[in-house]
C-alpha cells in the first residue's frame, strides 16, 4: 500500500471541519434537541433494542465508562431510561428506554430527518443522487477496509442491462468528460446484444462486490472465427480487487469454449487501467487510429489475442 500523502490528510481534515459545521456537531445542543451529540448517540443506540447491556453499549459507542455512567444516571433521573441488574449475571447492568425515552428518540429521528431534507432541498435531483451515492461510497470504503470483500461474477439478471448503460455513461462522464454520445453508443451495443443474441456464441457477466454490481463485460460475435470483448467496466471504488481481470478471464474462457480462434477489442489509449488488464491477459496492440468522439480527440486502439 502506498504512503498516505499530506494533501490527502489535509483533504480529510478539511472535510471533517466542513461536515461538523454543516451538521451542527459543535453546537452545545444537537439539532436544538436538548441533547449533546454524545447523549444523542446514546439515545439512538438504546433504541436499537429493547434492553441493552451497559458494557456492550460502551463498546459500541466507544464512550468513556465514567462519562457513560454519569449520562445514564441523568437519563434515569429524567425518566428517560430504566436500569436493572441482569437476572443471569448480577454483575451486569442493563438499560432500557422508557416511554418518555422512546418519545425523545423519535423526536431526535424526526429532527435528523428534517435537517437532512433541508440540506437536500437545496440541491437539484441529479446532485442529490450523486451526493447520496458519494456518501454511500465513503461509508463503504471506511467500514469495509478492514474486512474481506466478497466478489461474485455472475450472468445477467433483469435490470442489469440498464445498469450497464447508466453506469458507463456516468463513470466516463465523471472520469474523462465524455458527452452523451458515449451513452448512446453503449445503449446501441446493449440493444444489439439483446436483439441478435446467440446464447451459444455470446454472453455477458456482471461482477458483484458484497452483493452490489460493480463491473460488467460482454463477449459478442465479430465473425465466425472472432469474438469481441466489449464494455468492460469496473467501478472506481472496486478497482484493485482483481475484478477486471476476472471479467476478462470469463470472456476468454467462454470464447474458447464457443470455438472462436481469436478475440479482439476496441479501446482508447486514455483507458490506461483497462489496457494493463488486456496486456496481462495476453492481448497485443495491432492498430491505432486518431478520431474525435464523445467530445474529445482520442486515439482508438484495436487489440487482439489468439485463442
PDB file of C-alpha atoms in Angstrom:
ATOM      1  CA  UNK A   1       0.000   0.000   0.000  1.00  0.00           C
ATOM      2  CA  UNK A   2       1.349   3.419  -0.956  1.00  0.00           C
ATOM      3  CA  UNK A   3       2.153   6.032   1.686  1.00  0.00           C
ATOM      4  CA  UNK A   4      -0.610   8.476   2.541  1.00  0.00           C
ATOM      5  CA  UNK A   5       0.173  11.920   1.097  1.00  0.00           C
ATOM      6  CA  UNK A   6      -0.015  15.154   3.091  1.00  0.00           C
ATOM      7  CA  UNK A   7      -2.572  16.659   0.724  1.00  0.00           C
ATOM      8  CA  UNK A   8      -4.788  13.605   1.247  1.00  0.00           C
ATOM      9  CA  UNK A   9      -4.620  14.062   5.016  1.00  0.00           C
ATOM     10  CA  UNK A  10      -5.414  17.755   4.610  1.00  0.00           C
ATOM     11  CA  UNK A  11      -8.421  16.940   2.408  1.00  0.00           C
ATOM     12  CA  UNK A  12      -9.882  14.588   5.030  1.00  0.00           C
ATOM     13  CA  UNK A  13      -9.372  17.144   7.797  1.00  0.00           C
ATOM     14  CA  UNK A  14     -10.918  19.892   5.699  1.00  0.00           C
ATOM     15  CA  UNK A  15     -13.965  17.750   5.022  1.00  0.00           C
ATOM     16  CA  UNK A  16     -14.285  16.893   8.728  1.00  0.00           C
ATOM     17  CA  UNK A  17     -14.311  20.589   9.647  1.00  0.00           C
ATOM     18  CA  UNK A  18     -16.889  21.345   6.968  1.00  0.00           C
ATOM     19  CA  UNK A  19     -19.127  18.408   7.889  1.00  0.00           C
ATOM     20  CA  UNK A  20     -19.139  19.065  11.630  1.00  0.00           C
ATOM     21  CA  UNK A  21     -20.068  22.696  10.970  1.00  0.00           C
ATOM     22  CA  UNK A  22     -22.853  21.886   8.487  1.00  0.00           C
ATOM     23  CA  UNK A  23     -24.353  19.182  10.704  1.00  0.00           C
ATOM     24  CA  UNK A  24     -24.071  21.284  13.870  1.00  0.00           C
ATOM     25  CA  UNK A  25     -21.994  18.746  15.779  1.00  0.00           C
ATOM     26  CA  UNK A  26     -20.089  21.504  17.587  1.00  0.00           C
ATOM     27  CA  UNK A  27     -23.249  23.086  18.973  1.00  0.00           C
ATOM     28  CA  UNK A  28     -23.948  22.564  22.652  1.00  0.00           C
ATOM     29  CA  UNK A  29     -27.315  21.056  21.743  1.00  0.00           C
ATOM     30  CA  UNK A  30     -27.617  18.743  18.736  1.00  0.00           C
ATOM     31  CA  UNK A  31     -30.441  19.905  16.461  1.00  0.00           C
ATOM     32  CA  UNK A  32     -31.788  22.072  19.329  1.00  0.00           C
ATOM     33  CA  UNK A  33     -32.982  18.865  20.942  1.00  0.00           C
ATOM     34  CA  UNK A  34     -31.629  19.439  24.429  1.00  0.00           C
ATOM     35  CA  UNK A  35     -29.136  16.589  23.925  1.00  0.00           C
ATOM     36  CA  UNK A  36     -25.425  16.834  23.227  1.00  0.00           C
ATOM     37  CA  UNK A  37     -24.000  14.773  20.373  1.00  0.00           C
ATOM     38  CA  UNK A  38     -22.793  12.064  22.773  1.00  0.00           C
ATOM     39  CA  UNK A  39     -26.126  11.979  24.595  1.00  0.00           C
ATOM     40  CA  UNK A  40     -27.997  11.704  21.304  1.00  0.00           C
ATOM     41  CA  UNK A  41     -25.784   8.810  20.211  1.00  0.00           C
ATOM     42  CA  UNK A  42     -26.580   7.006  23.465  1.00  0.00           C
ATOM     43  CA  UNK A  43     -30.318   7.533  22.997  1.00  0.00           C
ATOM     44  CA  UNK A  44     -30.161   6.323  19.397  1.00  0.00           C
ATOM     45  CA  UNK A  45     -28.203   3.192  20.375  1.00  0.00           C
ATOM     46  CA  UNK A  46     -30.517   2.339  23.267  1.00  0.00           C
ATOM     47  CA  UNK A  47     -33.416   2.485  20.838  1.00  0.00           C
ATOM     48  CA  UNK A  48     -31.860  -0.204  18.644  1.00  0.00           C
ATOM     49  CA  UNK A  49     -33.053  -2.929  21.020  1.00  0.00           C
ATOM     50  CA  UNK A  50     -35.444  -3.406  23.932  1.00  0.00           C
ATOM     51  CA  UNK A  51     -32.739  -3.916  26.571  1.00  0.00           C
ATOM     52  CA  UNK A  52     -29.023  -3.133  26.287  1.00  0.00           C
ATOM     53  CA  UNK A  53     -26.169  -4.366  28.481  1.00  0.00           C
ATOM     54  CA  UNK A  54     -24.254  -1.255  29.570  1.00  0.00           C
ATOM     55  CA  UNK A  55     -20.867  -2.781  28.832  1.00  0.00           C
ATOM     56  CA  UNK A  56     -21.946  -3.575  25.267  1.00  0.00           C
ATOM     57  CA  UNK A  57     -23.298  -0.034  24.926  1.00  0.00           C
ATOM     58  CA  UNK A  58     -19.961   1.444  25.964  1.00  0.00           C
ATOM     59  CA  UNK A  59     -18.087  -0.795  23.499  1.00  0.00           C
ATOM     60  CA  UNK A  60     -20.462   0.034  20.633  1.00  0.00           C
ATOM     61  CA  UNK A  61     -20.135   3.790  21.167  1.00  0.00           C
ATOM     62  CA  UNK A  62     -16.508   3.836  22.369  1.00  0.00           C
ATOM     63  CA  UNK A  63     -17.531   6.153  25.223  1.00  0.00           C
ATOM     64  CA  UNK A  64     -15.568   6.630  28.442  1.00  0.00           C
ATOM     65  CA  UNK A  65     -17.079   4.424  31.177  1.00  0.00           C
ATOM     66  CA  UNK A  66     -17.340   7.234  33.728  1.00  0.00           C
ATOM     67  CA  UNK A  67     -18.936   9.592  31.198  1.00  0.00           C
ATOM     68  CA  UNK A  68     -21.433   6.923  30.172  1.00  0.00           C
ATOM     69  CA  UNK A  69     -22.308   6.203  33.800  1.00  0.00           C
ATOM     70  CA  UNK A  70     -22.953   9.897  34.535  1.00  0.00           C
ATOM     71  CA  UNK A  71     -25.078  10.277  31.397  1.00  0.00           C
ATOM     72  CA  UNK A  72     -27.171   7.205  32.172  1.00  0.00           C
ATOM     73  CA  UNK A  73     -27.692   8.476  35.711  1.00  0.00           C
ATOM     74  CA  UNK A  74     -29.005  11.793  34.347  1.00  0.00           C
ATOM     75  CA  UNK A  75     -31.243   9.953  31.899  1.00  0.00           C
ATOM     76  CA  UNK A  76     -32.623   7.794  34.697  1.00  0.00           C
ATOM     77  CA  UNK A  77     -33.297  10.836  36.889  1.00  0.00           C
ATOM     78  CA  UNK A  78     -35.123  12.459  33.971  1.00  0.00           C
ATOM     79  CA  UNK A  79     -37.261   9.375  33.465  1.00  0.00           C
ATOM     80  CA  UNK A  80     -35.808   8.533  30.055  1.00  0.00           C
ATOM     81  CA  UNK A  81     -34.359   5.129  30.941  1.00  0.00           C
ATOM     82  CA  UNK A  82     -34.636   2.335  33.477  1.00  0.00           C
ATOM     83  CA  UNK A  83     -31.585   0.484  34.786  1.00  0.00           C
ATOM     84  CA  UNK A  84     -31.742  -3.025  36.238  1.00  0.00           C
ATOM     85  CA  UNK A  85     -29.362  -5.853  37.105  1.00  0.00           C
ATOM     86  CA  UNK A  86     -29.172  -8.836  34.773  1.00  0.00           C
ATOM     87  CA  UNK A  87     -31.034 -11.857  36.122  1.00  0.00           C
ATOM     88  CA  UNK A  88     -28.465 -14.139  34.506  1.00  0.00           C
ATOM     89  CA  UNK A  89     -25.427 -12.239  35.785  1.00  0.00           C
ATOM     90  CA  UNK A  90     -25.916  -9.793  38.635  1.00  0.00           C
ATOM     91  CA  UNK A  91     -22.634  -8.080  37.794  1.00  0.00           C
ATOM     92  CA  UNK A  92     -24.080  -6.765  34.551  1.00  0.00           C
ATOM     93  CA  UNK A  93     -26.197  -3.625  34.400  1.00  0.00           C
ATOM     94  CA  UNK A  94     -28.985  -3.340  31.833  1.00  0.00           C
ATOM     95  CA  UNK A  95     -30.555  -0.184  30.423  1.00  0.00           C
ATOM     96  CA  UNK A  96     -33.788   0.336  28.505  1.00  0.00           C
ATOM     97  CA  UNK A  97     -35.660   3.363  27.237  1.00  0.00           C
ATOM     98  CA  UNK A  98     -38.913   4.267  28.957  1.00  0.00           C
ATOM     99  CA  UNK A  99     -41.920   5.568  27.072  1.00  0.00           C
ATOM    100  CA  UNK A 100     -40.532   9.071  27.606  1.00  0.00           C
ATOM    101  CA  UNK A 101     -37.140   7.919  26.310  1.00  0.00           C
ATOM    102  CA  UNK A 102     -38.669   6.388  23.193  1.00  0.00           C
ATOM    103  CA  UNK A 103     -40.564   9.625  22.578  1.00  0.00           C
ATOM    104  CA  UNK A 104     -37.292  11.571  22.922  1.00  0.00           C
ATOM    105  CA  UNK A 105     -35.612   9.243  20.457  1.00  0.00           C
ATOM    106  CA  UNK A 106     -38.480   9.620  17.988  1.00  0.00           C
ATOM    107  CA  UNK A 107     -38.108  13.391  18.268  1.00  0.00           C
ATOM    108  CA  UNK A 108     -34.379  13.116  17.549  1.00  0.00           C
ATOM    109  CA  UNK A 109     -35.065  10.963  14.495  1.00  0.00           C
ATOM    110  CA  UNK A 110     -37.617  13.490  13.246  1.00  0.00           C
ATOM    111  CA  UNK A 111     -35.211  16.404  13.771  1.00  0.00           C
ATOM    112  CA  UNK A 112     -32.442  14.497  11.964  1.00  0.00           C
ATOM    113  CA  UNK A 113     -34.751  13.685   9.053  1.00  0.00           C
ATOM    114  CA  UNK A 114     -35.828  17.318   8.753  1.00  0.00           C
ATOM    115  CA  UNK A 115     -32.219  18.509   8.821  1.00  0.00           C
ATOM    116  CA  UNK A 116     -31.257  16.059   6.045  1.00  0.00           C
ATOM    117  CA  UNK A 117     -34.292  17.085   3.995  1.00  0.00           C
ATOM    118  CA  UNK A 118     -33.349  20.763   4.413  1.00  0.00           C
ATOM    119  CA  UNK A 119     -29.850  20.078   3.086  1.00  0.00           C
ATOM    120  CA  UNK A 120     -31.148  18.032   0.148  1.00  0.00           C
ATOM    121  CA  UNK A 121     -33.884  20.523  -0.750  1.00  0.00           C
ATOM    122  CA  UNK A 122     -31.194  22.993  -1.809  1.00  0.00           C
ATOM    123  CA  UNK A 123     -29.863  20.588  -4.484  1.00  0.00           C
ATOM    124  CA  UNK A 124     -31.227  19.582  -7.893  1.00  0.00           C
ATOM    125  CA  UNK A 125     -32.348  15.958  -8.149  1.00  0.00           C
ATOM    126  CA  UNK A 126     -29.255  14.887 -10.104  1.00  0.00           C
ATOM    127  CA  UNK A 127     -26.975  16.361  -7.447  1.00  0.00           C
ATOM    128  CA  UNK A 128     -28.985  14.658  -4.701  1.00  0.00           C
ATOM    129  CA  UNK A 129     -28.458  11.274  -6.330  1.00  0.00           C
ATOM    130  CA  UNK A 130     -24.758  11.995  -6.751  1.00  0.00           C
ATOM    131  CA  UNK A 131     -24.415  13.116  -3.120  1.00  0.00           C
ATOM    132  CA  UNK A 132     -26.194  10.024  -1.794  1.00  0.00           C
ATOM    133  CA  UNK A 133     -24.019   7.749  -3.949  1.00  0.00           C
ATOM    134  CA  UNK A 134     -20.833   9.517  -2.812  1.00  0.00           C
ATOM    135  CA  UNK A 135     -21.856   9.311   0.850  1.00  0.00           C
ATOM    136  CA  UNK A 136     -22.527   5.601   0.412  1.00  0.00           C
ATOM    137  CA  UNK A 137     -19.062   5.196  -1.120  1.00  0.00           C
ATOM    138  CA  UNK A 138     -17.462   6.983   1.854  1.00  0.00           C
ATOM    139  CA  UNK A 139     -19.323   4.755   4.299  1.00  0.00           C
ATOM    140  CA  UNK A 140     -18.409   1.570   2.490  1.00  0.00           C
ATOM    141  CA  UNK A 141     -14.770   2.485   1.941  1.00  0.00           C
ATOM    142  CA  UNK A 142     -14.211   3.330   5.597  1.00  0.00           C
ATOM    143  CA  UNK A 143     -16.271   0.494   7.052  1.00  0.00           C
ATOM    144  CA  UNK A 144     -15.131  -2.288   4.720  1.00  0.00           C
ATOM    145  CA  UNK A 145     -11.415  -1.557   4.617  1.00  0.00           C
ATOM    146  CA  UNK A 146     -10.717  -3.965   7.464  1.00  0.00           C
ATOM    147  CA  UNK A 147     -12.862  -6.906   6.406  1.00  0.00           C
ATOM    148  CA  UNK A 148     -12.668  -9.331   3.483  1.00  0.00           C
ATOM    149  CA  UNK A 149     -14.648  -8.346   0.410  1.00  0.00           C
ATOM    150  CA  UNK A 150     -16.700 -10.951  -1.454  1.00  0.00           C
ATOM    151  CA  UNK A 151     -16.529 -10.842  -5.259  1.00  0.00           C
ATOM    152  CA  UNK A 152     -19.004 -12.817  -7.378  1.00  0.00           C
ATOM    153  CA  UNK A 153     -19.063 -12.904 -11.194  1.00  0.00           C
ATOM    154  CA  UNK A 154     -22.466 -13.985 -12.493  1.00  0.00           C
ATOM    155  CA  UNK A 155     -24.656 -13.949 -15.572  1.00  0.00           C
ATOM    156  CA  UNK A 156     -27.145 -11.228 -16.423  1.00  0.00           C
ATOM    157  CA  UNK A 157     -30.313 -10.651 -14.406  1.00  0.00           C
ATOM    158  CA  UNK A 158     -33.307  -8.355 -15.088  1.00  0.00           C
ATOM    159  CA  UNK A 159     -32.191  -4.739 -14.704  1.00  0.00           C
ATOM    160  CA  UNK A 160     -28.502  -5.397 -15.378  1.00  0.00           C
ATOM    161  CA  UNK A 161     -28.547  -4.063 -18.946  1.00  0.00           C
ATOM    162  CA  UNK A 162     -29.998  -0.744 -17.826  1.00  0.00           C
ATOM    163  CA  UNK A 163     -27.382  -0.559 -15.091  1.00  0.00           C
ATOM    164  CA  UNK A 164     -24.606  -1.168 -17.646  1.00  0.00           C
ATOM    165  CA  UNK A 165     -25.763   1.752 -19.788  1.00  0.00           C
ATOM    166  CA  UNK A 166     -26.261   4.099 -16.845  1.00  0.00           C
ATOM    167  CA  UNK A 167     -23.010   3.234 -15.107  1.00  0.00           C
ATOM    168  CA  UNK A 168     -20.914   3.541 -18.258  1.00  0.00           C
ATOM    169  CA  UNK A 169     -22.420   6.950 -19.023  1.00  0.00           C
ATOM    170  CA  UNK A 170     -21.883   8.303 -15.502  1.00  0.00           C
ATOM    171  CA  UNK A 171     -18.359   6.979 -14.981  1.00  0.00           C
ATOM    172  CA  UNK A 172     -16.965   8.045 -18.340  1.00  0.00           C
ATOM    173  CA  UNK A 173     -18.512  11.493 -17.945  1.00  0.00           C
ATOM    174  CA  UNK A 174     -17.010  11.855 -14.474  1.00  0.00           C
ATOM    175  CA  UNK A 175     -13.574  10.431 -15.223  1.00  0.00           C
ATOM    176  CA  UNK A 176     -12.969  11.537 -18.824  1.00  0.00           C
ATOM    177  CA  UNK A 177     -15.597  14.183 -19.563  1.00  0.00           C
ATOM    178  CA  UNK A 178     -17.173  12.151 -22.355  1.00  0.00           C
ATOM    179  CA  UNK A 179     -20.501  13.508 -23.583  1.00  0.00           C
ATOM    180  CA  UNK A 180     -23.877  11.815 -24.058  1.00  0.00           C
ATOM    181  CA  UNK A 181     -22.867  10.367 -27.431  1.00  0.00           C
ATOM    182  CA  UNK A 182     -20.939   7.724 -25.489  1.00  0.00           C
ATOM    183  CA  UNK A 183     -24.094   6.787 -23.601  1.00  0.00           C
ATOM    184  CA  UNK A 184     -25.809   6.452 -26.969  1.00  0.00           C
ATOM    185  CA  UNK A 185     -23.060   4.115 -28.187  1.00  0.00           C
ATOM    186  CA  UNK A 186     -23.337   1.919 -25.091  1.00  0.00           C
ATOM    187  CA  UNK A 187     -27.120   1.813 -25.439  1.00  0.00           C
ATOM    188  CA  UNK A 188     -26.792   0.669 -29.073  1.00  0.00           C
ATOM    189  CA  UNK A 189     -24.276  -2.040 -28.147  1.00  0.00           C
ATOM    190  CA  UNK A 190     -26.565  -3.332 -25.410  1.00  0.00           C
ATOM    191  CA  UNK A 191     -29.629  -3.179 -27.670  1.00  0.00           C
ATOM    192  CA  UNK A 192     -27.797  -5.082 -30.428  1.00  0.00           C
ATOM    193  CA  UNK A 193     -26.739  -7.708 -27.888  1.00  0.00           C
ATOM    194  CA  UNK A 194     -30.355  -8.279 -26.859  1.00  0.00           C
ATOM    195  CA  UNK A 195     -31.771  -8.224 -30.398  1.00  0.00           C
ATOM    196  CA  UNK A 196     -29.199 -10.523 -32.014  1.00  0.00           C
ATOM    197  CA  UNK A 197     -28.098 -12.597 -29.022  1.00  0.00           C
ATOM    198  CA  UNK A 198     -26.809 -16.083 -29.841  1.00  0.00           C
ATOM    199  CA  UNK A 199     -26.542 -17.906 -26.493  1.00  0.00           C
ATOM    200  CA  UNK A 200     -24.100 -20.454 -27.902  1.00  0.00           C
ATOM    201  CA  UNK A 201     -21.636 -17.792 -29.043  1.00  0.00           C
ATOM    202  CA  UNK A 202     -22.348 -14.693 -26.953  1.00  0.00           C
ATOM    203  CA  UNK A 203     -22.547 -13.989 -23.243  1.00  0.00           C
ATOM    204  CA  UNK A 204     -22.270 -11.222 -20.653  1.00  0.00           C
ATOM    205  CA  UNK A 205     -21.387 -11.058 -16.982  1.00  0.00           C
ATOM    206  CA  UNK A 206     -21.824  -8.741 -14.025  1.00  0.00           C
ATOM    207  CA  UNK A 207     -19.373  -8.602 -11.129  1.00  0.00           C
ATOM    208  CA  UNK A 208     -20.769  -8.035  -7.646  1.00  0.00           C
ATOM    209  CA  UNK A 209     -18.808  -6.819  -4.642  1.00  0.00           C
ATOM    210  CA  UNK A 210     -20.516  -7.676  -1.355  1.00  0.00           C
ATOM    211  CA  UNK A 211     -23.804  -8.109  -3.202  1.00  0.00           C
ATOM    212  CA  UNK A 212     -23.852  -4.930  -5.309  1.00  0.00           C
ATOM    213  CA  UNK A 213     -22.992  -4.625  -9.034  1.00  0.00           C
ATOM    214  CA  UNK A 214     -19.581  -3.024  -9.633  1.00  0.00           C
ATOM    215  CA  UNK A 215     -18.495  -4.307 -13.041  1.00  0.00           C
ATOM    216  CA  UNK A 216     -19.538  -5.898 -16.310  1.00  0.00           C
ATOM    217  CA  UNK A 217     -18.227  -7.231 -19.611  1.00  0.00           C
ATOM    218  CA  UNK A 218     -19.716  -8.607 -22.852  1.00  0.00           C
ATOM    219  CA  UNK A 219     -18.434 -11.273 -25.241  1.00  0.00           C
ATOM    220  CA  UNK A 220     -20.081 -10.926 -28.665  1.00  0.00           C
ATOM    221  CA  UNK A 221     -19.631 -12.421 -32.144  1.00  0.00           C
ATOM    222  CA  UNK A 222     -17.469 -10.363 -34.503  1.00  0.00           C
ATOM    223  CA  UNK A 223     -17.436 -13.047 -37.200  1.00  0.00           C
ATOM    224  CA  UNK A 224     -17.401 -16.838 -37.371  1.00  0.00           C
ATOM    225  CA  UNK A 225     -13.860 -17.140 -36.006  1.00  0.00           C
ATOM    226  CA  UNK A 226     -13.510 -13.932 -33.985  1.00  0.00           C
ATOM    227  CA  UNK A 227     -15.092 -12.936 -30.680  1.00  0.00           C
ATOM    228  CA  UNK A 228     -15.163  -9.350 -29.458  1.00  0.00           C
ATOM    229  CA  UNK A 229     -14.801  -8.177 -25.869  1.00  0.00           C
ATOM    230  CA  UNK A 230     -16.990  -5.125 -25.218  1.00  0.00           C
ATOM    231  CA  UNK A 231     -17.958  -2.702 -22.444  1.00  0.00           C
ATOM    232  CA  UNK A 232     -15.502  -3.800 -19.768  1.00  0.00           C
ATOM    233  CA  UNK A 233     -16.386  -1.728 -16.716  1.00  0.00           C
ATOM    234  CA  UNK A 234     -15.234  -1.670 -13.090  1.00  0.00           C
ATOM    235  CA  UNK A 235     -16.477   0.894 -10.568  1.00  0.00           C
ATOM    236  CA  UNK A 236     -13.707   3.128  -9.141  1.00  0.00           C
ATOM    237  CA  UNK A 237     -14.269   2.032  -5.539  1.00  0.00           C
ATOM    238  CA  UNK A 238     -13.990  -1.636  -6.583  1.00  0.00           C
ATOM    239  CA  UNK A 239     -10.741  -1.332  -8.501  1.00  0.00           C
ATOM    240  CA  UNK A 240      -7.687  -3.106  -7.185  1.00  0.00           C
ATOM    241  CA  UNK A 241      -9.640  -6.235  -6.220  1.00  0.00           C
ATOM    242  CA  UNK A 242      -8.862  -8.082  -9.462  1.00  0.00           C
ATOM    243  CA  UNK A 243     -12.417  -7.706 -10.767  1.00  0.00           C
ATOM    244  CA  UNK A 244     -11.407  -6.515 -14.236  1.00  0.00           C
ATOM    245  CA  UNK A 245      -9.023  -9.452 -14.597  1.00  0.00           C
ATOM    246  CA  UNK A 246     -11.752 -11.913 -13.595  1.00  0.00           C
ATOM    247  CA  UNK A 247     -14.242 -10.442 -16.058  1.00  0.00           C
ATOM    248  CA  UNK A 248     -11.759 -10.654 -18.930  1.00  0.00           C
ATOM    249  CA  UNK A 249     -10.933 -14.241 -17.934  1.00  0.00           C
ATOM    250  CA  UNK A 250     -14.649 -15.136 -18.110  1.00  0.00           C
ATOM    251  CA  UNK A 251     -14.769 -13.725 -21.638  1.00  0.00           C
ATOM    252  CA  UNK A 252     -11.722 -15.669 -22.768  1.00  0.00           C
ATOM    253  CA  UNK A 253     -12.901 -18.931 -21.255  1.00  0.00           C
ATOM    254  CA  UNK A 254     -16.308 -18.600 -22.899  1.00  0.00           C
ATOM    255  CA  UNK A 255     -14.819 -17.645 -26.286  1.00  0.00           C
ATOM    256  CA  UNK A 256     -12.518 -20.668 -26.306  1.00  0.00           C
ATOM    257  CA  UNK A 257     -15.381 -22.993 -25.368  1.00  0.00           C
ATOM    258  CA  UNK A 258     -17.549 -21.432 -28.097  1.00  0.00           C
ATOM    259  CA  UNK A 259     -14.931 -22.313 -30.721  1.00  0.00           C
ATOM    260  CA  UNK A 260     -13.557 -18.885 -31.598  1.00  0.00           C
ATOM    261  CA  UNK A 261      -9.971 -18.717 -32.876  1.00  0.00           C
ATOM    262  CA  UNK A 262      -9.246 -15.197 -31.658  1.00  0.00           C
ATOM    263  CA  UNK A 263     -10.651 -12.297 -29.686  1.00  0.00           C
ATOM    264  CA  UNK A 264     -10.409  -8.583 -30.446  1.00  0.00           C
ATOM    265  CA  UNK A 265     -11.385  -5.460 -28.541  1.00  0.00           C
ATOM    266  CA  UNK A 266     -11.547  -1.752 -29.250  1.00  0.00           C
ATOM    267  CA  UNK A 267     -10.477   0.776 -26.643  1.00  0.00           C
ATOM    268  CA  UNK A 268      -8.860   4.193 -26.356  1.00  0.00           C
ATOM    269  CA  UNK A 269      -5.364   4.996 -25.174  1.00  0.00           C
ATOM    270  CA  UNK A 270      -6.615   7.113 -22.251  1.00  0.00           C
ATOM    271  CA  UNK A 271      -8.043   3.990 -20.600  1.00  0.00           C
ATOM    272  CA  UNK A 272      -4.733   3.053 -19.040  1.00  0.00           C
ATOM    273  CA  UNK A 273      -6.006   0.711 -16.313  1.00  0.00           C
ATOM    274  CA  UNK A 274      -8.057  -1.331 -18.780  1.00  0.00           C
ATOM    275  CA  UNK A 275      -5.106  -1.562 -21.147  1.00  0.00           C
ATOM    276  CA  UNK A 276      -2.978  -3.078 -18.390  1.00  0.00           C
ATOM    277  CA  UNK A 277      -5.605  -5.773 -17.868  1.00  0.00           C
ATOM    278  CA  UNK A 278      -5.645  -6.582 -21.584  1.00  0.00           C
ATOM    279  CA  UNK A 279      -1.862  -6.761 -21.777  1.00  0.00           C
ATOM    280  CA  UNK A 280      -1.747  -9.025 -18.723  1.00  0.00           C
ATOM    281  CA  UNK A 281      -4.249 -11.363 -20.384  1.00  0.00           C
ATOM    282  CA  UNK A 282      -2.039 -11.600 -23.468  1.00  0.00           C
ATOM    283  CA  UNK A 283      -3.702  -9.168 -25.868  1.00  0.00           C
ATOM    284  CA  UNK A 284      -1.428  -7.388 -28.350  1.00  0.00           C
ATOM    285  CA  UNK A 285      -1.940  -3.959 -29.889  1.00  0.00           C
ATOM    286  CA  UNK A 286      -2.494  -4.338 -33.657  1.00  0.00           C
ATOM    287  CA  UNK A 287      -3.874  -0.985 -34.781  1.00  0.00           C
ATOM    288  CA  UNK A 288      -4.200   2.670 -33.696  1.00  0.00           C
ATOM    289  CA  UNK A 289      -6.298   5.439 -35.216  1.00  0.00           C
ATOM    290  CA  UNK A 290      -6.906   9.037 -34.181  1.00  0.00           C
ATOM    291  CA  UNK A 291     -10.558  10.060 -34.018  1.00  0.00           C
ATOM    292  CA  UNK A 292     -12.855  12.687 -32.492  1.00  0.00           C
ATOM    293  CA  UNK A 293     -15.564  11.037 -30.438  1.00  0.00           C
ATOM    294  CA  UNK A 294     -17.560  11.713 -27.270  1.00  0.00           C
ATOM    295  CA  UNK A 295     -16.482  15.350 -27.379  1.00  0.00           C
ATOM    296  CA  UNK A 296     -12.720  14.663 -27.350  1.00  0.00           C
ATOM    297  CA  UNK A 297      -9.761  13.950 -29.610  1.00  0.00           C
ATOM    298  CA  UNK A 298      -8.824  10.343 -28.891  1.00  0.00           C
ATOM    299  CA  UNK A 299      -6.549   7.573 -30.071  1.00  0.00           C
ATOM    300  CA  UNK A 300      -8.516   4.406 -30.711  1.00  0.00           C
ATOM    301  CA  UNK A 301      -6.787   1.064 -30.366  1.00  0.00           C
ATOM    302  CA  UNK A 302      -7.566  -2.463 -31.531  1.00  0.00           C
ATOM    303  CA  UNK A 303      -6.102  -5.314 -29.502  1.00  0.00           C
ATOM    304  CA  UNK A 304      -6.097  -8.986 -30.481  1.00  0.00           C
ATOM    305  CA  UNK A 305      -5.457 -12.306 -28.758  1.00  0.00           C
ATOM    306  CA  UNK A 306      -5.092 -15.678 -30.444  1.00  0.00           C
ATOM    307  CA  UNK A 307      -7.127 -18.214 -28.520  1.00  0.00           C
TER     308      UNK A 307
END
